[in-house]
């Protein structure tokens, strides 16, 4: 059953499906993060995105993140689906659902998951603008690397 | 044989997402130098996964390894 | 359009519907809270719940919470649906969706919303156990008032 | 006329969710005392909403007001 908790898919994500995987009688709270494609980043208009993944490893890393969450919040159950391929503005790129008996843990664990996804999960996005394209290079989405070469200090 | 995988910007720079090379008992660091020279890319800040796990630069290749070159990720 | 952002309903809630109301091109993050019916609270087994609302006022209070969020996080957009009537274990009681351009705000505003719901929105739940029933009396779900009369210090 | 609304545990204690009473120019505090005496309930920690807005105890009733007695809420 566990294999479906962590998915990389080229199909649209149904939020309901991801949430349902973590709902259970002992958990009263599910914190969900839905990442959508934003039209403007630093004033620049995105037309659409292309996501690429090292799919098998990406699913493994999503599962590792869930294990890390389990170590920190033992009562948490996590499910994550990330979409790849061409995504239009407002399309759902990622859904993270974390259920816990009490809500504070769910929020915290969910934030932990999205931060870790941006650090260790081998998925990349390419922005398509009116005047060109670019692979987005670092994990925190604040910089671009036209040649895909981040500075050492960005990988700390 | 060793399988090499390239993704995103690196895939475009190398011109290929996957290739096979002959096995040599070298480290990841040495392999990176070879790739840099051959394809004119900079792998300084590229992480390497061996068989789908992140690996240290001093790890030595084993026959059959799948080596993935992973530029900074931007999922989420 | 705004009137549908804040709903009290006796029908099952579709999470997708609530999220869709706040997805927009300028927002890349939607934090969602899904409150479900928990089976055990302090070791006691709940069979099912009955929620009752002062519906018209409850919807007004949900809208007020969204206004408060807007004051604190001006770029946030909020939608909240709360279900009433009989709910079984694991049924969804409330869905709160908050979209913002950047995710930290979405999580914070969402947590603010659930805390405020438990303070000011006139909705009540009655627990049904194997050995009886009880209206749950205070906003933080930590105490019960067999006669519906909380102590003064609990309302601070 | 004044409309009174009772919810949850209060509704069960009073035996009725809604009733009408004659208008009197009294305060909410005074109204609460009347209800407490008449129905034997304790309204000390019950909030009151007038026309769907929380109101202060010293607010005076107006003809046509809808007065809701709101025990501590437990939604969410």
Short mmCIF file of C-alpha atoms in Angstrom, two decimals:
data_model
loop_
_atom_site.label_atom_id
_atom_site.label_comp_id
_atom_site.label_asym_id
_atom_site.label_seq_id
_atom_site.Cartn_x
_atom_site.Cartn_y
_atom_site.Cartn_z
CA UNK A 1 0.00 0.00 0.00
CA UNK A 2 2.84 2.34 0.85
CA UNK A 3 3.99 2.69 -2.72
CA UNK A 4 1.01 4.82 -3.63
CA UNK A 5 1.60 7.30 -0.82
CA UNK A 6 4.44 8.90 -2.80
CA UNK A 7 3.82 9.50 -6.46
CA UNK A 8 5.28 11.34 -9.39
CA UNK A 9 2.71 11.47 -12.16
CA UNK A 10 2.13 13.15 -15.52
CA UNK A 11 -1.61 13.28 -14.84
CA UNK A 12 -3.59 16.06 -13.11
CA UNK A 13 -3.64 15.63 -9.33
CA UNK A 14 -6.89 15.19 -7.45
CA UNK A 15 -6.43 16.76 -4.01
CA UNK A 16 -9.20 14.57 -2.63
CA UNK A 17 -7.26 11.43 -3.55
CA UNK A 18 -4.11 12.51 -1.76
CA UNK A 19 -5.97 13.57 1.37
CA UNK A 20 -7.96 10.35 1.50
CA UNK A 21 -4.72 8.37 1.79
CA UNK A 22 -3.94 9.89 5.19
CA UNK A 23 -7.39 10.25 6.75
CA UNK A 24 -7.83 7.76 9.59
CA UNK A 25 -9.89 7.40 12.77
CA UNK A 26 -7.09 8.43 15.13
CA UNK A 27 -6.26 11.64 13.23
CA UNK A 28 -8.49 14.68 13.50
CA UNK A 29 -6.40 17.08 11.46
CA UNK A 30 -5.03 16.99 7.93
CA UNK A 31 -2.78 19.83 6.83
CA UNK A 32 -2.55 20.01 3.07
CA UNK A 33 -0.23 22.02 0.88
CA UNK A 34 -1.24 22.63 -2.70
CA UNK A 35 1.45 24.16 -4.90
CA UNK A 36 0.09 25.80 -8.05
CA UNK A 37 1.80 27.42 -11.02
CA UNK A 38 2.15 31.15 -10.38
CA UNK A 39 1.89 33.54 -13.30
CA UNK A 40 4.29 36.23 -12.11
CA UNK A 41 7.62 35.70 -10.35
CA UNK A 42 9.63 38.82 -9.60
CA UNK A 43 7.49 40.72 -12.07
CA UNK A 44 8.16 38.31 -14.93
CA UNK A 45 5.24 36.58 -16.58
CA UNK A 46 5.33 32.82 -16.89
CA UNK A 47 3.40 31.32 -19.82
CA UNK A 48 3.68 27.73 -18.64
CA UNK A 49 6.10 25.33 -16.94
CA UNK A 50 7.68 22.06 -17.81
CA UNK A 51 8.55 19.75 -14.91
CA UNK A 52 11.02 16.92 -15.32
CA UNK A 53 11.83 14.25 -12.73
CA UNK A 54 14.17 11.41 -12.04
CA UNK A 55 10.95 9.62 -11.24
CA UNK A 56 12.04 6.47 -9.43
CA UNK A 57 14.50 8.33 -7.23
CA UNK A 58 12.05 11.19 -6.68
CA UNK A 59 9.47 8.78 -5.28
CA UNK A 60 12.13 7.27 -3.02
CA UNK A 61 13.07 10.72 -1.75
CA UNK A 62 9.42 11.57 -1.06
CA UNK A 63 9.23 8.42 1.00
CA UNK A 64 12.43 9.40 2.81
CA UNK A 65 10.88 12.75 3.69
CA UNK A 66 7.88 10.92 5.15
CA UNK A 67 10.25 8.81 7.22
CA UNK A 68 12.00 11.94 8.48
CA UNK A 69 8.60 13.33 9.43
CA UNK A 70 7.78 10.13 11.26
CA UNK A 71 10.95 10.48 13.31
CA UNK A 72 10.06 14.03 14.32
CA UNK A 73 6.26 13.62 14.56
CA UNK A 74 5.68 9.92 15.30
CA UNK A 75 1.91 10.12 14.92
CA UNK A 76 2.01 11.72 11.47
CA UNK A 77 1.00 10.02 8.24
CA UNK A 78 2.16 11.63 5.01
CA UNK A 79 1.17 11.35 1.34
CA UNK A 80 2.73 13.37 -1.47
CA UNK A 81 1.97 13.53 -5.18
CA UNK A 82 4.05 15.65 -7.57
CA UNK A 83 3.02 16.25 -11.14
CA UNK A 84 5.46 16.49 -14.05
CA UNK A 85 5.19 17.45 -17.71
CA UNK A 86 3.64 20.65 -19.05
CA UNK A 87 1.70 22.67 -16.49
CA UNK A 88 -0.33 25.78 -17.17
CA UNK A 89 -0.89 28.73 -14.86
CA UNK A 90 -2.86 27.67 -11.73
CA UNK A 91 -2.36 23.97 -12.41
CA UNK A 92 -1.58 21.94 -9.31
CA UNK A 93 2.09 20.89 -9.26
CA UNK A 94 2.27 19.24 -5.85
CA UNK A 95 -0.05 18.11 -3.07
CA UNK A 96 1.29 17.24 0.38
CA UNK A 97 -1.13 15.82 2.95
CA UNK A 98 -0.13 15.15 6.55
CA UNK A 99 -2.58 13.83 9.12
CA UNK A 100 -1.99 13.91 12.87
CA UNK A 101 -4.17 13.58 15.96
CA UNK A 102 -3.61 17.28 16.72
CA UNK A 103 -3.40 20.06 14.21
CA UNK A 104 -0.24 21.89 15.25
CA UNK A 105 1.85 18.86 14.33
CA UNK A 106 0.14 18.58 10.96
CA UNK A 107 1.01 22.15 9.98
CA UNK A 108 4.60 21.83 11.15
CA UNK A 109 5.21 18.49 9.48
CA UNK A 110 3.65 19.75 6.27
CA UNK A 111 5.96 22.77 6.15
CA UNK A 112 8.88 20.48 6.82
CA UNK A 113 7.85 18.35 3.83
CA UNK A 114 7.71 21.18 1.32
CA UNK A 115 11.08 22.57 2.48
CA UNK A 116 12.67 19.14 2.09
CA UNK A 117 11.10 18.59 -1.32
CA UNK A 118 12.83 21.75 -2.49
CA UNK A 119 16.14 20.40 -1.18
CA UNK A 120 16.39 16.72 -2.03
CA UNK A 121 13.74 15.54 -4.48
CA UNK A 122 15.12 15.27 -8.03
CA UNK A 123 12.47 17.28 -9.85
CA UNK A 124 13.22 20.33 -11.97
CA UNK A 125 11.13 23.01 -13.50
CA UNK A 126 11.71 24.97 -16.67
CA UNK A 127 9.99 28.30 -16.98
CA UNK A 128 8.62 29.39 -20.33
CA UNK A 129 8.35 33.15 -20.70
CA UNK A 130 7.39 35.34 -23.64
CA UNK A 131 11.09 35.99 -24.32
CA UNK A 132 12.72 32.68 -23.55
CA UNK A 133 13.02 29.68 -21.28
CA UNK A 134 15.08 28.77 -18.26
CA UNK A 135 15.68 25.83 -15.97
CA UNK A 136 15.14 27.08 -12.45
CA UNK A 137 18.26 26.28 -10.61
CA UNK A 138 18.18 26.41 -6.86
CA UNK A 139 15.95 24.94 -4.25
CA UNK A 140 14.52 28.11 -2.82
CA UNK A 141 13.26 29.56 -6.09
CA UNK A 142 14.97 32.85 -5.50
CA UNK A 143 17.72 32.61 -8.09
CA UNK A 144 18.18 31.47 -11.63
CA UNK A 145 21.20 29.87 -13.18
CA UNK A 146 21.22 30.48 -16.92
CA UNK A 147 23.80 27.75 -17.31
CA UNK A 148 22.55 25.48 -14.56
CA UNK A 149 25.54 26.19 -12.33
CA UNK A 150 24.65 27.41 -8.87
CA UNK A 151 27.32 28.82 -6.59
CA UNK A 152 28.65 26.53 -3.88
CA UNK A 153 27.10 28.60 -1.09
CA UNK A 154 23.64 27.94 -2.49
CA UNK A 155 23.88 24.25 -1.79
CA UNK A 156 24.65 24.48 1.90
CA UNK B 1 29.13 -1.06 -17.69
CA UNK B 2 28.13 2.13 -15.91
CA UNK B 3 24.92 3.99 -16.76
CA UNK B 4 25.01 7.78 -16.64
CA UNK B 5 21.86 9.88 -16.29
CA UNK B 6 21.61 13.62 -16.92
CA UNK B 7 18.66 15.82 -16.09
CA UNK B 8 17.23 19.25 -16.80
CA UNK B 9 19.87 21.83 -17.81
CA UNK B 10 22.60 19.18 -17.74
CA UNK B 11 20.70 16.93 -20.08
CA UNK B 12 20.43 19.79 -22.54
CA UNK B 13 24.11 20.68 -22.17
CA UNK B 14 25.29 17.10 -22.61
CA UNK B 15 22.78 16.54 -25.38
CA UNK B 16 21.59 13.26 -23.98
CA UNK B 17 19.72 12.07 -20.91
CA UNK B 18 21.26 8.63 -20.66
CA UNK B 19 24.45 6.90 -21.80
CA UNK B 20 26.59 3.89 -20.99
CA UNK B 21 30.32 3.91 -20.38
CA UNK B 22 32.86 1.21 -19.65
CA UNK B 23 33.37 0.42 -15.97
CA UNK B 24 36.52 1.87 -14.40
CA UNK B 25 37.42 1.68 -10.68
CA UNK B 26 37.39 5.45 -10.24
CA UNK B 27 35.70 7.77 -7.76
CA UNK B 28 32.70 9.94 -8.44
CA UNK B 29 34.96 12.94 -8.24
CA UNK B 30 37.16 11.53 -10.98
CA UNK B 31 34.13 10.66 -13.09
CA UNK B 32 32.87 14.23 -12.74
CA UNK B 33 36.22 15.56 -14.02
CA UNK B 34 36.00 13.26 -17.05
CA UNK B 35 32.47 14.43 -17.85
CA UNK B 36 33.40 18.06 -17.39
CA UNK B 37 36.28 17.73 -19.83
CA UNK B 38 34.36 15.71 -22.38
CA UNK B 39 31.18 17.83 -22.47
CA UNK B 40 32.41 21.23 -21.36
CA UNK B 41 30.01 21.41 -18.40
CA UNK B 42 30.62 22.55 -14.83
CA UNK B 43 29.63 19.91 -12.28
CA UNK B 44 30.96 21.74 -9.24
CA UNK B 45 27.57 22.09 -7.63
CA UNK B 46 25.90 19.11 -9.16
CA UNK B 47 24.98 16.34 -6.75
CA UNK B 48 25.49 12.74 -7.73
CA UNK B 49 23.23 9.82 -6.93
CA UNK B 50 24.45 6.25 -7.18
CA UNK B 51 21.60 3.79 -7.67
CA UNK B 52 19.07 6.40 -6.57
CA UNK B 53 20.84 7.44 -3.37
CA UNK B 54 22.88 10.60 -2.94
CA UNK B 55 26.56 9.70 -2.77
CA UNK B 56 29.80 11.23 -1.54
CA UNK B 57 32.39 12.40 -4.05
CA UNK B 58 34.95 9.89 -2.82
CA UNK B 59 32.69 6.89 -3.38
CA UNK B 60 34.15 4.44 -5.89
CA UNK B 61 32.16 3.15 -8.85
CA UNK B 62 30.99 -0.46 -8.89
CA UNK B 63 30.18 -2.39 -12.06
CA UNK B 64 26.54 -1.89 -13.00
CA UNK B 65 26.14 1.37 -11.07
CA UNK B 66 23.59 3.89 -12.28
CA UNK B 67 25.11 7.32 -11.80
CA UNK B 68 22.74 10.29 -11.93
CA UNK B 69 23.97 13.88 -12.18
CA UNK B 70 21.51 16.04 -10.33
CA UNK B 71 21.58 19.80 -10.79
CA UNK B 72 19.99 21.84 -8.01
CA UNK B 73 16.39 20.72 -7.80
CA UNK B 74 13.38 23.00 -8.18
CA UNK B 75 10.33 20.88 -7.54
CA UNK B 76 7.47 21.79 -5.27
CA UNK C 1 -19.37 35.63 -5.75
CA UNK C 2 -18.06 36.24 -2.24
CA UNK C 3 -21.05 34.66 -0.56
CA UNK C 4 -19.96 31.18 -1.59
CA UNK C 5 -16.49 31.60 -0.05
CA UNK C 6 -17.93 31.01 3.44
CA UNK C 7 -20.41 28.21 3.78
CA UNK C 8 -22.14 26.16 6.42
CA UNK C 9 -23.70 23.11 4.80
CA UNK C 10 -25.35 19.85 5.73
CA UNK C 11 -23.82 18.15 2.69
CA UNK C 12 -20.45 16.35 2.48
CA UNK C 13 -17.61 18.76 1.66
CA UNK C 14 -15.54 18.36 -1.48
CA UNK C 15 -12.04 19.60 -0.66
CA UNK C 16 -11.41 20.27 -4.36
CA UNK C 17 -14.31 22.73 -4.48
CA UNK C 18 -13.07 24.77 -1.54
CA UNK C 19 -9.51 24.91 -2.87
CA UNK C 20 -10.65 25.92 -6.34
CA UNK C 21 -12.27 29.06 -4.92
CA UNK C 22 -8.90 30.48 -3.85
CA UNK C 23 -6.60 29.30 -6.66
CA UNK C 24 -5.55 32.26 -8.81
CA UNK C 25 -2.67 33.19 -11.11
CA UNK C 26 -0.88 35.40 -8.59
CA UNK C 27 -0.88 32.76 -5.84
CA UNK C 28 1.50 29.82 -5.92
CA UNK C 29 0.62 28.31 -2.57
CA UNK C 30 -2.59 27.08 -1.03
CA UNK C 31 -2.53 25.90 2.57
CA UNK C 32 -5.52 23.74 3.37
CA UNK C 33 -6.78 22.48 6.69
CA UNK C 34 -9.09 19.50 6.71
CA UNK C 35 -10.71 18.76 10.06
CA UNK C 36 -12.04 15.22 10.35
CA UNK C 37 -13.98 13.41 13.06
CA UNK C 38 -11.56 11.66 15.39
CA UNK C 39 -12.58 8.36 16.96
CA UNK C 40 -10.74 8.69 20.27
CA UNK C 41 -10.43 11.81 22.41
CA UNK C 42 -8.65 11.38 25.74
CA UNK C 43 -9.12 7.64 25.44
CA UNK C 44 -12.87 7.85 24.98
CA UNK C 45 -14.42 6.40 21.85
CA UNK C 46 -16.71 8.61 19.80
CA UNK C 47 -19.41 6.83 17.79
CA UNK C 48 -20.44 9.88 15.79
CA UNK C 49 -20.96 13.61 16.14
CA UNK C 50 -23.80 15.99 15.65
CA UNK C 51 -22.91 19.55 14.64
CA UNK C 52 -25.37 22.40 15.07
CA UNK C 53 -24.90 25.96 13.84
CA UNK C 54 -26.43 29.38 14.00
CA UNK C 55 -25.97 29.23 10.27
CA UNK C 56 -26.45 32.78 9.09
CA UNK C 57 -24.28 34.21 11.83
CA UNK C 58 -21.69 31.46 11.41
CA UNK C 59 -21.23 32.36 7.74
CA UNK C 60 -20.88 36.02 8.72
CA UNK C 61 -18.23 35.11 11.30
CA UNK C 62 -16.33 33.03 8.74
CA UNK C 63 -16.30 36.06 6.49
CA UNK C 64 -15.09 38.20 9.38
CA UNK C 65 -12.21 35.80 9.94
CA UNK C 66 -11.27 36.16 6.28
CA UNK C 67 -11.32 39.94 6.69
CA UNK C 68 -9.05 39.67 9.72
CA UNK C 69 -6.70 37.51 7.65
CA UNK C 70 -6.74 40.11 4.88
CA UNK C 71 -5.66 42.77 7.37
CA UNK C 72 -2.73 40.68 8.55
CA UNK C 73 -1.83 39.02 5.22
CA UNK C 74 -3.09 41.42 2.53
CA UNK C 75 -2.36 39.06 -0.34
CA UNK C 76 -4.30 36.14 1.13
CA UNK C 77 -7.56 34.81 -0.22
CA UNK C 78 -9.61 32.57 2.09
CA UNK C 79 -12.48 30.11 1.63
CA UNK C 80 -14.03 28.07 4.43
CA UNK C 81 -16.77 25.44 4.42
CA UNK C 82 -18.06 23.88 7.64
CA UNK C 83 -20.38 20.91 7.64
CA UNK C 84 -23.20 20.40 10.15
CA UNK C 85 -25.58 17.57 10.99
CA UNK C 86 -24.55 14.00 11.75
CA UNK C 87 -20.93 13.17 10.99
CA UNK C 88 -19.32 9.77 11.24
CA UNK C 89 -15.73 8.96 12.16
CA UNK C 90 -13.29 10.34 9.54
CA UNK C 91 -15.94 12.50 7.91
CA UNK C 92 -14.73 15.97 6.94
CA UNK C 93 -16.14 18.61 9.30
CA UNK C 94 -14.32 21.69 8.02
CA UNK C 95 -12.12 22.72 5.13
CA UNK C 96 -10.12 25.96 5.23
CA UNK C 97 -8.21 27.02 2.11
CA UNK C 98 -5.91 30.05 2.05
CA UNK C 99 -3.94 31.02 -1.04
CA UNK C 100 -1.02 33.44 -1.02
CA UNK C 101 1.81 34.25 -3.39
CA UNK C 102 4.30 32.72 -0.94
CA UNK C 103 3.70 29.65 1.17
CA UNK C 104 4.76 30.82 4.63
CA UNK C 105 1.88 33.29 4.71
CA UNK C 106 -0.58 30.61 3.62
CA UNK C 107 0.32 28.31 6.52
CA UNK C 108 0.22 31.11 9.08
CA UNK C 109 -3.07 32.54 7.87
CA UNK C 110 -4.60 29.08 7.78
CA UNK C 111 -3.64 28.38 11.39
CA UNK C 112 -5.04 31.75 12.35
CA UNK C 113 -8.35 30.79 10.70
CA UNK C 114 -8.81 27.53 12.57
CA UNK C 115 -7.96 29.15 15.91
CA UNK C 116 -10.50 31.88 15.30
CA UNK C 117 -13.17 29.43 14.17
CA UNK C 118 -12.85 27.74 17.54
CA UNK C 119 -13.33 31.11 19.25
CA UNK C 120 -16.05 33.03 17.46
CA UNK C 121 -18.02 30.93 14.97
CA UNK C 122 -21.36 29.80 16.45
CA UNK C 123 -21.10 26.10 15.70
CA UNK C 124 -21.37 23.39 18.34
CA UNK C 125 -20.65 19.73 18.40
CA UNK C 126 -22.30 17.02 20.43
CA UNK C 127 -20.34 13.85 20.99
CA UNK C 128 -22.13 10.51 20.98
CA UNK C 129 -20.35 7.82 22.96
CA UNK C 130 -21.32 4.28 23.85
CA UNK C 131 -22.40 5.46 27.30
CA UNK C 132 -23.96 8.82 26.59
CA UNK C 133 -23.82 12.15 24.83
CA UNK C 134 -22.37 15.55 25.55
CA UNK C 135 -22.26 19.02 24.05
CA UNK C 136 -18.62 19.97 23.84
CA UNK C 137 -18.30 23.20 25.64
CA UNK C 138 -15.16 25.15 25.15
CA UNK C 139 -13.31 26.36 22.15
CA UNK C 140 -10.14 24.41 22.62
CA UNK C 141 -11.68 20.96 22.85
CA UNK C 142 -9.85 20.15 26.03
CA UNK C 143 -12.75 20.24 28.47
CA UNK C 144 -16.33 19.16 28.67
CA UNK C 145 -19.18 20.86 30.44
CA UNK C 146 -21.87 18.35 31.33
CA UNK C 147 -24.29 21.19 31.94
CA UNK C 148 -23.03 23.50 29.20
CA UNK C 149 -21.60 25.94 31.74
CA UNK C 150 -17.93 26.67 31.29
CA UNK C 151 -15.96 28.44 33.99
CA UNK C 152 -15.20 32.10 33.45
CA UNK C 153 -11.49 31.53 33.00
CA UNK C 154 -12.13 29.34 30.00
CA UNK C 155 -13.56 32.20 27.98
CA UNK C 156 -10.60 34.57 28.29
CA UNK D 1 -41.33 41.93 19.71
CA UNK D 2 -37.95 40.44 20.46
CA UNK D 3 -36.85 37.09 19.07
CA UNK D 4 -34.74 34.85 21.29
CA UNK D 5 -32.57 32.05 19.92
CA UNK D 6 -31.00 29.25 21.94
CA UNK D 7 -28.44 26.76 20.71
CA UNK D 8 -26.84 23.45 21.63
CA UNK D 9 -26.90 22.70 25.36
CA UNK D 10 -28.93 25.85 26.06
CA UNK D 11 -31.56 24.89 23.54
CA UNK D 12 -31.96 21.56 25.31
CA UNK D 13 -32.06 23.22 28.75
CA UNK D 14 -34.64 25.80 27.71
CA UNK D 15 -36.55 23.21 25.74
CA UNK D 16 -36.91 25.40 22.69
CA UNK D 17 -34.61 26.90 20.06
CA UNK D 18 -36.64 30.00 19.32
CA UNK D 19 -39.26 32.13 21.04
CA UNK D 20 -40.72 35.61 20.93
CA UNK D 21 -41.13 37.95 23.88
CA UNK D 22 -42.61 41.41 24.28
CA UNK D 23 -40.19 44.28 23.75
CA UNK D 24 -38.88 45.98 26.88
CA UNK D 25 -36.20 48.70 27.00
CA UNK D 26 -33.81 46.61 29.07
CA UNK D 27 -30.15 45.68 28.69
CA UNK D 28 -28.81 42.34 27.60
CA UNK D 29 -27.60 41.81 31.14
CA UNK D 30 -31.09 42.30 32.47
CA UNK D 31 -32.54 40.01 29.82
CA UNK D 32 -30.04 37.33 30.80
CA UNK D 33 -31.17 37.55 34.45
CA UNK D 34 -34.79 37.14 33.37
CA UNK D 35 -33.96 34.06 31.30
CA UNK D 36 -31.88 32.57 34.09
CA UNK D 37 -34.70 32.91 36.56
CA UNK D 38 -37.39 31.71 34.18
CA UNK D 39 -35.55 28.64 32.86
CA UNK D 40 -33.12 27.84 35.64
CA UNK D 41 -30.06 28.10 33.41
CA UNK D 42 -26.72 29.75 34.05
CA UNK D 43 -25.83 32.31 31.39
CA UNK D 44 -22.73 33.64 33.09
CA UNK D 45 -20.41 32.52 30.34
CA UNK D 46 -22.84 32.58 27.47
CA UNK D 47 -22.15 35.18 24.82
CA UNK D 48 -25.00 37.11 23.29
CA UNK D 49 -25.36 38.18 19.69
CA UNK D 50 -27.77 40.89 18.66
CA UNK D 51 -28.80 40.61 15.02
CA UNK D 52 -25.91 38.25 14.31
CA UNK D 53 -23.19 40.40 15.90
CA UNK D 54 -21.64 39.78 19.31
CA UNK D 55 -22.88 42.43 21.71
CA UNK D 56 -21.85 43.93 25.05
CA UNK D 57 -23.88 43.16 28.17
CA UNK D 58 -24.85 46.81 28.61
CA UNK D 59 -26.38 47.11 25.15
CA UNK D 60 -30.08 47.97 25.29
CA UNK D 61 -32.65 46.01 23.33
CA UNK D 62 -34.34 47.60 20.33
CA UNK D 63 -37.74 46.56 19.01
CA UNK D 64 -37.36 43.74 16.49
CA UNK D 65 -33.95 42.60 17.76
CA UNK D 66 -32.96 38.98 17.31
CA UNK D 67 -31.10 37.96 20.46
CA UNK D 68 -29.03 34.75 20.24
CA UNK D 69 -27.62 33.05 23.33
CA UNK D 70 -24.36 31.45 22.35
CA UNK D 71 -22.73 28.90 24.63
CA UNK D 72 -19.00 28.37 24.14
CA UNK D 73 -18.56 27.25 20.57
CA UNK D 74 -16.91 24.01 19.49
CA UNK D 75 -16.76 24.05 15.71
CA UNK D 76 -13.72 23.25 13.61
#
